[in-house]
């Protein structure tokens, strides 16, 4: 809150009054009324005598009354939001921060990869797993992502919404409401999976148990990770993953436990610690910031109405990301022991291709931060008759940025492709990689797919900025349908690894539709911003 | 192991679940209601669903997309289409979809209490159930007793048929192994593997297998008896519905359920899973629906008759011919009794039959297009000559003929029974026609197919004569109340007499191997991961292990692998193929299973020789290796286990497709 209104023609007394107001409002940003201000003043040591001596008022209540009036007056005459004109340095710093944040998000993945390369295991994978266990873990992992995808989006939506208004109490309340719901759904999902397996006998029970355990614990970890991301504690969840790997090391290498048991114990501890840390950081954040209002949660119908599009997007997005694996792994070749059978060559191709996304995600985060930074202010500064100018400005901004994202993603893909090519052919820095033809095929197509996904994700975040998640989930739904349909046909008619082409086609649909949607929205950006407000 | 409760119960439950899911629940979602009574609806939906499944799987196998995911997706799609997107339901469905969010909001706002709704629904259902039970108890005690008699008859019929399937692990008859293999070929998207032969039954088995998710052997073992039981139930359905007398249906079902040898049929075929017996399930419903269509003109009945015709054509040629015979008899009956009004419906029915015939020949054409010839042994059987003598009449034959005569005369003479005259004429045509076939066609032609299948048609028609004859006797009693009491009590006495006096016992069909050998195969499938094991055994092991593990003929194994070498290496033809399957199980019969089929004699001699060679091979292998153990041994068989686990590097390469480290 600014106190600039008191600066014009102020006297010494006014200066003191202004300083005192700053002190009071630093302790209580949004007092409910003048009596709360009086209480704050008294808690700071002011009494009727000192108030009368310093400001010539009758008592503390009169002083509080004046402060309350002054505050209200300030709010009435506060000018429309200013556009923060950033210096080149500030602008670069903002972009860099955004980039770093986006890139840091991939840190746990990097940690896991490094762990796999050095220790041969990570928190939920092991290089020498049997095919049976690899299948179970892969299925459990995919189920966890799909099951909590909707919850993570809903949590992020509500969390950012309340935190953005400094209402940490409300944020915590609603976030943990969704976390609870997420746990309940995951438990129900695990139970449903067991019943489904009982009826259809998809996997033997030894596999089903592993699927259910990994599914539950990984889901718990993803939910706590979402909270940490929301509270900007990205490094903490990286540390959490590292600690989890450390635990696996202790149980597996030091104590000589079976790898599955080691991982299950470590996952359970990590998920528990994760959720405790999430609690702790929320309380910390509440303490450091304004505790905020304390009303009950919004009504269930309101929660449902506002969360559904985000939830649907989260669910469909993770479905889109993983469904090609399920299609590939369920392709029946010469012998198929179970309905789904893990194929490492396919997974390896996708894992290597994932490198493509790390840097573009950083850029996307930075560009979205740039997009959102002055959006509201620009709208308020623009006269209604000149709304076209605003639309054109943002359209032009978008066109440039989408080209940056596309070029940067292509560049990242090219570098990744060349690096893997070099590693597989002559070796690089003494490292030589041997990949099967299936892995190379999947990798080559997957990097194309991830470039398109990067473009789509940039569009999705812009749509989220202007609160248009409904459009987004339609696009990802269509993309998933294309992915499933084409991937299924190609994998059955040619080879299992042709499922990747379904993913690429789906990603193309995702990118094209979201681009068209963003352009449509930006052509009427004033209208959409009005809807948001 | 096989016959234990803990093994049978889950497998039976899975089978029931799979059957009910596809042919009751899903069929209920896809096909419209036809008939007011539950049994009518169940039969109608069952035949239509079987038809749909066979056509669907043929197409999916052809385009290389047959698997549980695709068939599930198509059935879900069809369910949505029929219930939400099709014709009149579209507007209703669109209303439901558009108001769904509002309903959800109302529910979340507490305006719709799910619990209250559930309690209300539950109460209504409970009250309805109470009304039904009380109605059953109060209005007709006789109806309840009739129901009891039917259940008792079918339960005992089930006991006779399922006994072997539940108690003995080895499949019945040699055909079972072929059926099992063909079912698995369908799952591997291969049509007509051993030549052109209608694959409808194998498709049916494979769909049940895909949804049940248990070992295919259980599907095979349970489906055979179920087919025969469904045929028995079909007698009740046809006779009781056409005659309007439940007791008559029970008598017909009793005849087929318990007195198989008296009908000149073979118990073994009622227990084993064969295409012919599966196709027979649909013959009676085909006749019934065609008859009802011509009687009432309801299109649902025509579709059901068409489905039954097509199924019998897609499953077994002889059964298809029987369906046609019945259809022609029905057509002639109606043309004879009411030419003016029934001419067009008869024409439509014939057209449906022709369409079904065209549909049934499509797979044959397809087989030719794929470059396949007819299945060898089936083709041979068609032209095989045997010595046939004139069959003798037994008591059942006389009773059936008498029944037919009584029914025909009663309908002709008694005015009250005149509306049933078309049925009487139909039964008369069928009885005389099938009796002629039974008595003379084999003798006249000396053809194996005609001689054996002539008997089959008579076996299928004789219970109809008994049932309808019984209905006529009941109907001849003028007092309605006395008629009902007499019918039920007399039927009760006959059922009791059949069970107590004749007391038929379960039949043990011929087998090709010991139960313990199949038991051990099942044990291997549960203890070892699919595709990680191989069975070395005679021919029977091939069908069993197909699609789950590997199989090698004992003779081939002995020829290919030198036991003294460090690894099992096939060097035939100058090549070098290491047998790296982690677990190899060698099945050895200590004393050969006594197979009585004469054509098996040279095979048994070859096997005896192979077992002798195996002894020597094992001695030499044991001298050179330490990884051979006895997996199982009893008085009849011995199973030896060679364990050669994969190295870490091999496993790594298998998973990731690259060399480890």
mmCIF file of N, CA and C in Angstrom, chain A residues 116 120 126-132 134 197-201 205-207 299-302 304-305 330 332 334-339 341-345 347-348 434-436 439 470 488-489 492-493, chain B residues 14 17 21 63-65 67-70 101 104-106 108-109 187-189 210-214 526-531 545-550 648 651-661:
data_model
loop_
_atom_site.group_PDB
_atom_site.id
_atom_site.type_symbol
_atom_site.label_atom_id
_atom_site.label_comp_id
_atom_site.label_asym_id
_atom_site.label_seq_id
_atom_site.Cartn_x
_atom_site.Cartn_y
_atom_site.Cartn_z
ATOM 1 N N UNK A 116 20.454 -42.420 -11.611
ATOM 2 C CA UNK A 116 20.367 -43.656 -12.400
ATOM 3 C C UNK A 116 21.701 -43.969 -13.066
ATOM 4 N N UNK A 120 22.749 -46.407 -10.369
ATOM 5 C CA UNK A 120 21.938 -47.396 -11.088
ATOM 6 C C UNK A 120 20.517 -47.488 -10.550
ATOM 7 N N UNK A 126 15.054 -48.551 -11.131
ATOM 8 C CA UNK A 126 16.293 -49.300 -10.936
ATOM 9 C C UNK A 126 16.656 -49.918 -12.277
ATOM 10 N N UNK A 127 17.904 -49.744 -12.625
ATOM 11 C CA UNK A 127 18.325 -50.131 -13.967
ATOM 12 C C UNK A 127 18.264 -51.640 -14.191
ATOM 13 N N UNK A 128 18.409 -52.424 -13.113
ATOM 14 C CA UNK A 128 18.422 -53.880 -13.272
ATOM 15 C C UNK A 128 17.127 -54.547 -12.811
ATOM 16 N N UNK A 129 16.055 -53.810 -12.887
ATOM 17 C CA UNK A 129 14.770 -54.394 -12.488
ATOM 18 C C UNK A 129 14.383 -55.513 -13.452
ATOM 19 N N UNK A 130 13.609 -56.453 -12.949
ATOM 20 C CA UNK A 130 13.063 -57.450 -13.872
ATOM 21 C C UNK A 130 11.958 -56.779 -14.676
ATOM 22 N N UNK A 131 11.632 -57.368 -15.819
ATOM 23 C CA UNK A 131 10.576 -56.785 -16.662
ATOM 24 C C UNK A 131 9.250 -56.701 -15.917
ATOM 25 N N UNK A 132 9.031 -57.683 -15.085
ATOM 26 C CA UNK A 132 7.792 -57.742 -14.312
ATOM 27 C C UNK A 132 7.702 -56.540 -13.365
ATOM 28 N N UNK A 134 9.533 -53.797 -13.536
ATOM 29 C CA UNK A 134 9.580 -52.552 -14.315
ATOM 30 C C UNK A 134 8.177 -52.202 -14.808
ATOM 31 N N UNK A 197 -8.627 -55.634 -11.084
ATOM 32 C CA UNK A 197 -7.693 -56.731 -11.312
ATOM 33 C C UNK A 197 -8.270 -58.062 -10.848
ATOM 34 N N UNK A 198 -9.039 -57.989 -9.775
ATOM 35 C CA UNK A 198 -9.690 -59.203 -9.278
ATOM 36 C C UNK A 198 -10.661 -59.738 -10.331
ATOM 37 N N UNK A 199 -11.374 -58.812 -10.984
ATOM 38 C CA UNK A 199 -12.375 -59.222 -11.964
ATOM 39 C C UNK A 199 -11.738 -59.655 -13.286
ATOM 40 N N UNK A 200 -10.763 -58.873 -13.746
ATOM 41 C CA UNK A 200 -10.235 -59.128 -15.088
ATOM 42 C C UNK A 200 -8.857 -59.793 -15.098
ATOM 43 N N UNK A 201 -8.272 -59.930 -13.906
ATOM 44 C CA UNK A 201 -6.991 -60.618 -13.794
ATOM 45 C C UNK A 201 -5.939 -60.057 -14.765
ATOM 46 N N UNK A 205 -1.085 -61.005 -8.590
ATOM 47 C CA UNK A 205 -1.204 -60.169 -7.385
ATOM 48 C C UNK A 205 0.120 -59.568 -6.931
ATOM 49 N N UNK A 206 1.210 -60.301 -7.170
ATOM 50 C CA UNK A 206 2.499 -59.744 -6.752
ATOM 51 C C UNK A 206 2.774 -58.448 -7.511
ATOM 52 N N UNK A 207 2.351 -58.390 -8.759
ATOM 53 C CA UNK A 207 2.542 -57.164 -9.545
ATOM 54 C C UNK A 207 1.530 -56.101 -9.133
ATOM 55 N N UNK A 299 -18.413 -22.193 -1.348
ATOM 56 C CA UNK A 299 -19.365 -23.301 -1.397
ATOM 57 C C UNK A 299 -18.896 -24.369 -2.385
ATOM 58 N N UNK A 300 -19.299 -25.602 -2.120
ATOM 59 C CA UNK A 300 -18.823 -26.723 -2.951
ATOM 60 C C UNK A 300 -19.143 -26.522 -4.429
ATOM 61 N N UNK A 301 -20.339 -25.966 -4.690
ATOM 62 C CA UNK A 301 -20.726 -25.763 -6.092
ATOM 63 C C UNK A 301 -19.793 -24.762 -6.767
ATOM 64 N N UNK A 302 -19.377 -23.731 -5.988
ATOM 65 C CA UNK A 302 -18.457 -22.719 -6.539
ATOM 66 C C UNK A 302 -17.087 -23.362 -6.791
ATOM 67 N N UNK A 304 -16.446 -26.444 -7.298
ATOM 68 C CA UNK A 304 -16.574 -27.381 -8.413
ATOM 69 C C UNK A 304 -16.563 -26.639 -9.744
ATOM 70 N N UNK A 305 -17.369 -25.570 -9.788
ATOM 71 C CA UNK A 305 -17.497 -24.825 -11.041
ATOM 72 C C UNK A 305 -16.160 -24.218 -11.475
ATOM 73 N N UNK A 330 1.065 -52.004 -24.670
ATOM 74 C CA UNK A 330 -0.008 -53.002 -24.733
ATOM 75 C C UNK A 330 -0.089 -53.654 -26.122
ATOM 76 N N UNK A 332 0.409 -56.227 -28.737
ATOM 77 C CA UNK A 332 0.678 -57.652 -28.623
ATOM 78 C C UNK A 332 1.556 -58.104 -29.776
ATOM 79 N N UNK A 334 4.794 -61.140 -30.535
ATOM 80 C CA UNK A 334 4.815 -62.603 -30.546
ATOM 81 C C UNK A 334 4.182 -63.192 -29.279
ATOM 82 N N UNK A 335 4.598 -62.713 -28.151
ATOM 83 C CA UNK A 335 4.044 -63.168 -26.886
ATOM 84 C C UNK A 335 3.783 -61.970 -26.004
ATOM 85 N N UNK A 336 2.694 -61.982 -25.338
ATOM 86 C CA UNK A 336 2.342 -60.861 -24.471
ATOM 87 C C UNK A 336 1.912 -61.442 -23.131
ATOM 88 N N UNK A 337 2.782 -61.373 -22.140
ATOM 89 C CA UNK A 337 2.437 -62.016 -20.870
ATOM 90 C C UNK A 337 1.210 -61.384 -20.204
ATOM 91 N N UNK A 338 1.153 -60.064 -20.239
ATOM 92 C CA UNK A 338 0.038 -59.365 -19.608
ATOM 93 C C UNK A 338 -0.507 -58.328 -20.582
ATOM 94 N N UNK A 339 -1.574 -57.692 -20.162
ATOM 95 C CA UNK A 339 -2.191 -56.675 -21.021
ATOM 96 C C UNK A 339 -1.194 -55.560 -21.337
ATOM 97 N N UNK A 341 2.920 -54.505 -20.981
ATOM 98 C CA UNK A 341 4.244 -55.087 -20.758
ATOM 99 C C UNK A 341 5.281 -54.011 -21.052
ATOM 100 N N UNK A 342 6.018 -53.613 -20.013
ATOM 101 C CA UNK A 342 6.979 -52.513 -20.126
ATOM 102 C C UNK A 342 8.013 -52.794 -21.223
ATOM 103 N N UNK A 343 8.252 -51.778 -22.052
ATOM 104 C CA UNK A 343 9.304 -51.910 -23.069
ATOM 105 C C UNK A 343 10.292 -50.771 -22.897
ATOM 106 N N UNK A 344 11.438 -51.136 -22.349
ATOM 107 C CA UNK A 344 12.447 -50.141 -21.982
ATOM 108 C C UNK A 344 12.954 -49.336 -23.153
ATOM 109 N N UNK A 345 12.986 -49.960 -24.317
ATOM 110 C CA UNK A 345 13.508 -49.240 -25.484
ATOM 111 C C UNK A 345 12.647 -48.024 -25.798
ATOM 112 N N UNK A 347 10.670 -46.444 -23.566
ATOM 113 C CA UNK A 347 10.796 -45.507 -22.439
ATOM 114 C C UNK A 347 12.096 -44.717 -22.548
ATOM 115 N N UNK A 348 13.151 -45.418 -22.914
ATOM 116 C CA UNK A 348 14.463 -44.774 -23.018
ATOM 117 C C UNK A 348 14.432 -43.665 -24.072
ATOM 118 N N UNK A 434 25.086 -46.728 -26.603
ATOM 119 C CA UNK A 434 24.570 -47.644 -27.630
ATOM 120 C C UNK A 434 23.056 -47.708 -27.469
ATOM 121 N N UNK A 435 22.361 -47.262 -28.478
ATOM 122 C CA UNK A 435 20.893 -47.304 -28.409
ATOM 123 C C UNK A 435 20.364 -48.228 -29.491
ATOM 124 N N UNK A 436 19.285 -48.912 -29.155
ATOM 125 C CA UNK A 436 18.682 -49.796 -30.160
ATOM 126 C C UNK A 436 17.983 -48.946 -31.214
ATOM 127 N N UNK A 439 14.770 -47.451 -29.889
ATOM 128 C CA UNK A 439 14.964 -46.284 -29.031
ATOM 129 C C UNK A 439 15.258 -45.044 -29.873
ATOM 130 N N UNK A 470 -11.202 -23.515 -19.923
ATOM 131 C CA UNK A 470 -12.166 -24.383 -20.617
ATOM 132 C C UNK A 470 -11.758 -24.638 -22.070
ATOM 133 N N UNK A 488 -2.820 -46.083 -31.605
ATOM 134 C CA UNK A 488 -3.328 -47.453 -31.522
ATOM 135 C C UNK A 488 -3.246 -48.139 -32.889
ATOM 136 N N UNK A 489 -3.741 -47.452 -33.914
ATOM 137 C CA UNK A 489 -3.743 -48.062 -35.251
ATOM 138 C C UNK A 489 -2.318 -48.332 -35.737
ATOM 139 N N UNK A 492 -0.489 -51.117 -33.938
ATOM 140 C CA UNK A 492 -0.988 -52.450 -34.234
ATOM 141 C C UNK A 492 -0.675 -52.854 -35.671
ATOM 142 N N UNK A 493 -0.599 -51.898 -36.542
ATOM 143 C CA UNK A 493 -0.390 -52.235 -37.953
ATOM 144 C C UNK A 493 1.089 -52.314 -38.345
ATOM 145 N N UNK B 14 -14.653 -66.078 -12.369
ATOM 146 C CA UNK B 14 -14.169 -65.262 -13.492
ATOM 147 C C UNK B 14 -14.951 -65.584 -14.758
ATOM 148 N N UNK B 17 -18.370 -64.198 -14.433
ATOM 149 C CA UNK B 17 -18.293 -62.737 -14.562
ATOM 150 C C UNK B 17 -18.155 -62.333 -16.030
ATOM 151 N N UNK B 21 -21.010 -60.418 -17.960
ATOM 152 C CA UNK B 21 -20.648 -59.062 -18.414
ATOM 153 C C UNK B 21 -20.954 -58.881 -19.902
ATOM 154 N N UNK B 63 -8.411 -56.942 -39.810
ATOM 155 C CA UNK B 63 -7.667 -55.671 -39.913
ATOM 156 C C UNK B 63 -6.563 -55.574 -38.865
ATOM 157 N N UNK B 64 -6.307 -56.684 -38.192
ATOM 158 C CA UNK B 64 -5.180 -56.746 -37.263
ATOM 159 C C UNK B 64 -5.379 -55.948 -35.990
ATOM 160 N N UNK B 65 -6.628 -55.755 -35.567
ATOM 161 C CA UNK B 65 -6.851 -54.938 -34.373
ATOM 162 C C UNK B 65 -7.580 -55.702 -33.267
ATOM 163 N N UNK B 67 -8.103 -57.239 -30.028
ATOM 164 C CA UNK B 67 -7.587 -57.358 -28.678
ATOM 165 C C UNK B 67 -8.642 -56.836 -27.725
ATOM 166 N N UNK B 68 -8.425 -57.075 -26.466
ATOM 167 C CA UNK B 68 -9.459 -56.725 -25.491
ATOM 168 C C UNK B 68 -9.734 -55.214 -25.487
ATOM 169 N N UNK B 69 -8.689 -54.416 -25.738
ATOM 170 C CA UNK B 69 -8.880 -52.957 -25.731
ATOM 171 C C UNK B 69 -9.799 -52.525 -26.869
ATOM 172 N N UNK B 70 -9.546 -53.086 -28.075
ATOM 173 C CA UNK B 70 -10.350 -52.640 -29.218
ATOM 174 C C UNK B 70 -11.787 -53.137 -29.101
ATOM 175 N N UNK B 101 -24.627 -30.670 -15.414
ATOM 176 C CA UNK B 101 -23.953 -29.743 -14.510
ATOM 177 C C UNK B 101 -24.902 -29.173 -13.453
ATOM 178 N N UNK B 104 -25.398 -31.599 -10.809
ATOM 179 C CA UNK B 104 -24.211 -31.688 -9.942
ATOM 180 C C UNK B 104 -24.195 -30.504 -8.973
ATOM 181 N N UNK B 105 -24.467 -29.316 -9.502
ATOM 182 C CA UNK B 105 -24.484 -28.138 -8.621
ATOM 183 C C UNK B 105 -25.549 -28.299 -7.540
ATOM 184 N N UNK B 106 -26.709 -28.791 -7.926
ATOM 185 C CA UNK B 106 -27.785 -28.997 -6.949
ATOM 186 C C UNK B 106 -27.357 -29.999 -5.881
ATOM 187 N N UNK B 108 -24.274 -30.644 -4.990
ATOM 188 C CA UNK B 108 -23.236 -30.047 -4.143
ATOM 189 C C UNK B 108 -23.824 -29.002 -3.186
ATOM 190 N N UNK B 109 -24.912 -28.409 -3.598
ATOM 191 C CA UNK B 109 -25.577 -27.421 -2.740
ATOM 192 C C UNK B 109 -26.502 -28.092 -1.727
ATOM 193 N N UNK B 187 -6.642 -65.268 -30.989
ATOM 194 C CA UNK B 187 -6.082 -64.216 -30.128
ATOM 195 C C UNK B 187 -4.790 -63.654 -30.705
ATOM 196 N N UNK B 188 -4.117 -64.486 -31.465
ATOM 197 C CA UNK B 188 -2.895 -64.008 -32.125
ATOM 198 C C UNK B 188 -3.210 -63.420 -33.502
ATOM 199 N N UNK B 189 -4.469 -63.199 -33.750
ATOM 200 C CA UNK B 189 -4.978 -62.584 -34.989
ATOM 201 C C UNK B 189 -4.680 -63.456 -36.216
ATOM 202 N N UNK B 210 -10.602 -63.482 -23.100
ATOM 203 C CA UNK B 210 -10.015 -62.140 -22.966
ATOM 204 C C UNK B 210 -10.605 -61.390 -21.780
ATOM 205 N N UNK B 211 -11.898 -61.543 -21.579
ATOM 206 C CA UNK B 211 -12.519 -60.804 -20.481
ATOM 207 C C UNK B 211 -12.361 -61.525 -19.140
ATOM 208 N N UNK B 212 -12.285 -62.854 -19.173
ATOM 209 C CA UNK B 212 -12.137 -63.584 -17.904
ATOM 210 C C UNK B 212 -10.713 -63.464 -17.377
ATOM 211 N N UNK B 213 -9.766 -63.418 -18.294
ATOM 212 C CA UNK B 213 -8.367 -63.210 -17.885
ATOM 213 C C UNK B 213 -7.730 -64.419 -17.212
ATOM 214 N N UNK B 214 -8.379 -65.561 -17.203
ATOM 215 C CA UNK B 214 -7.722 -66.738 -16.609
ATOM 216 C C UNK B 214 -7.146 -67.627 -17.717
ATOM 217 N N UNK B 526 1.400 -70.609 -13.125
ATOM 218 C CA UNK B 526 1.210 -69.682 -11.998
ATOM 219 C C UNK B 526 2.530 -69.348 -11.308
ATOM 220 N N UNK B 527 3.478 -70.284 -11.353
ATOM 221 C CA UNK B 527 4.744 -70.041 -10.647
ATOM 222 C C UNK B 527 5.759 -69.284 -11.495
ATOM 223 N N UNK B 528 5.644 -69.384 -12.790
ATOM 224 C CA UNK B 528 6.646 -68.746 -13.657
ATOM 225 C C UNK B 528 5.988 -67.720 -14.567
ATOM 226 N N UNK B 529 6.741 -66.676 -14.798
ATOM 227 C CA UNK B 529 6.239 -65.587 -15.625
ATOM 228 C C UNK B 529 6.024 -66.070 -17.070
ATOM 229 N N UNK B 530 4.924 -65.662 -17.692
ATOM 230 C CA UNK B 530 4.710 -66.069 -19.091
ATOM 231 C C UNK B 530 5.935 -65.737 -19.954
ATOM 232 N N UNK B 531 6.154 -66.555 -20.920
ATOM 233 C CA UNK B 531 7.253 -66.420 -21.899
ATOM 234 C C UNK B 531 8.642 -66.727 -21.329
ATOM 235 N N UNK B 545 0.435 -74.721 -23.924
ATOM 236 C CA UNK B 545 1.400 -73.654 -23.663
ATOM 237 C C UNK B 545 1.344 -72.525 -24.697
ATOM 238 N N UNK B 546 0.648 -72.739 -25.793
ATOM 239 C CA UNK B 546 0.581 -71.709 -26.840
ATOM 240 C C UNK B 546 0.073 -70.378 -26.269
ATOM 241 N N UNK B 547 0.819 -69.318 -26.572
ATOM 242 C CA UNK B 547 0.378 -67.989 -26.147
ATOM 243 C C UNK B 547 0.786 -67.603 -24.743
ATOM 244 N N UNK B 548 1.339 -68.564 -23.975
ATOM 245 C CA UNK B 548 1.769 -68.236 -22.601
ATOM 246 C C UNK B 548 3.257 -68.528 -22.457
ATOM 247 N N UNK B 549 3.617 -69.736 -22.899
ATOM 248 C CA UNK B 549 5.024 -70.112 -22.827
ATOM 249 C C UNK B 549 5.412 -70.757 -24.148
ATOM 250 N N UNK B 550 6.516 -71.464 -24.130
ATOM 251 C CA UNK B 550 6.971 -72.123 -25.358
ATOM 252 C C UNK B 550 6.788 -73.632 -25.226
ATOM 253 N N UNK B 648 22.591 -60.840 -15.463
ATOM 254 C CA UNK B 648 22.155 -59.450 -15.277
ATOM 255 C C UNK B 648 22.198 -58.713 -16.615
ATOM 256 N N UNK B 651 19.341 -59.740 -18.912
ATOM 257 C CA UNK B 651 18.081 -59.114 -18.481
ATOM 258 C C UNK B 651 18.061 -57.651 -18.868
ATOM 259 N N UNK B 652 19.218 -57.000 -18.654
ATOM 260 C CA UNK B 652 19.318 -55.571 -18.983
ATOM 261 C C UNK B 652 19.046 -55.358 -20.467
ATOM 262 N N UNK B 653 19.658 -56.199 -21.270
ATOM 263 C CA UNK B 653 19.476 -56.051 -22.720
ATOM 264 C C UNK B 653 18.020 -56.326 -23.116
ATOM 265 N N UNK B 654 17.431 -57.268 -22.430
ATOM 266 C CA UNK B 654 16.037 -57.608 -22.737
ATOM 267 C C UNK B 654 15.124 -56.414 -22.457
ATOM 268 N N UNK B 655 15.414 -55.707 -21.354
ATOM 269 C CA UNK B 655 14.542 -54.580 -20.986
ATOM 270 C C UNK B 655 14.830 -53.353 -21.839
ATOM 271 N N UNK B 656 16.090 -52.988 -21.924
ATOM 272 C CA UNK B 656 16.438 -51.701 -22.531
ATOM 273 C C UNK B 656 16.879 -51.792 -23.983
ATOM 274 N N UNK B 657 17.069 -53.011 -24.461
ATOM 275 C CA UNK B 657 17.455 -53.183 -25.858
ATOM 276 C C UNK B 657 18.900 -52.840 -26.136
ATOM 277 N N UNK B 658 19.676 -52.607 -25.087
ATOM 278 C CA UNK B 658 21.097 -52.275 -25.270
ATOM 279 C C UNK B 658 21.936 -53.078 -24.289
ATOM 280 N N UNK B 659 23.227 -53.171 -24.562
ATOM 281 C CA UNK B 659 24.109 -53.872 -23.631
ATOM 282 C C UNK B 659 24.254 -53.052 -22.361
ATOM 283 N N UNK B 660 24.291 -53.737 -21.227
ATOM 284 C CA UNK B 660 24.386 -53.054 -19.936
ATOM 285 C C UNK B 660 25.720 -52.397 -19.700
ATOM 286 N N UNK B 661 25.768 -51.691 -18.616
ATOM 287 C CA UNK B 661 26.971 -50.965 -18.144
ATOM 288 C C UNK B 661 27.363 -49.926 -19.156
#
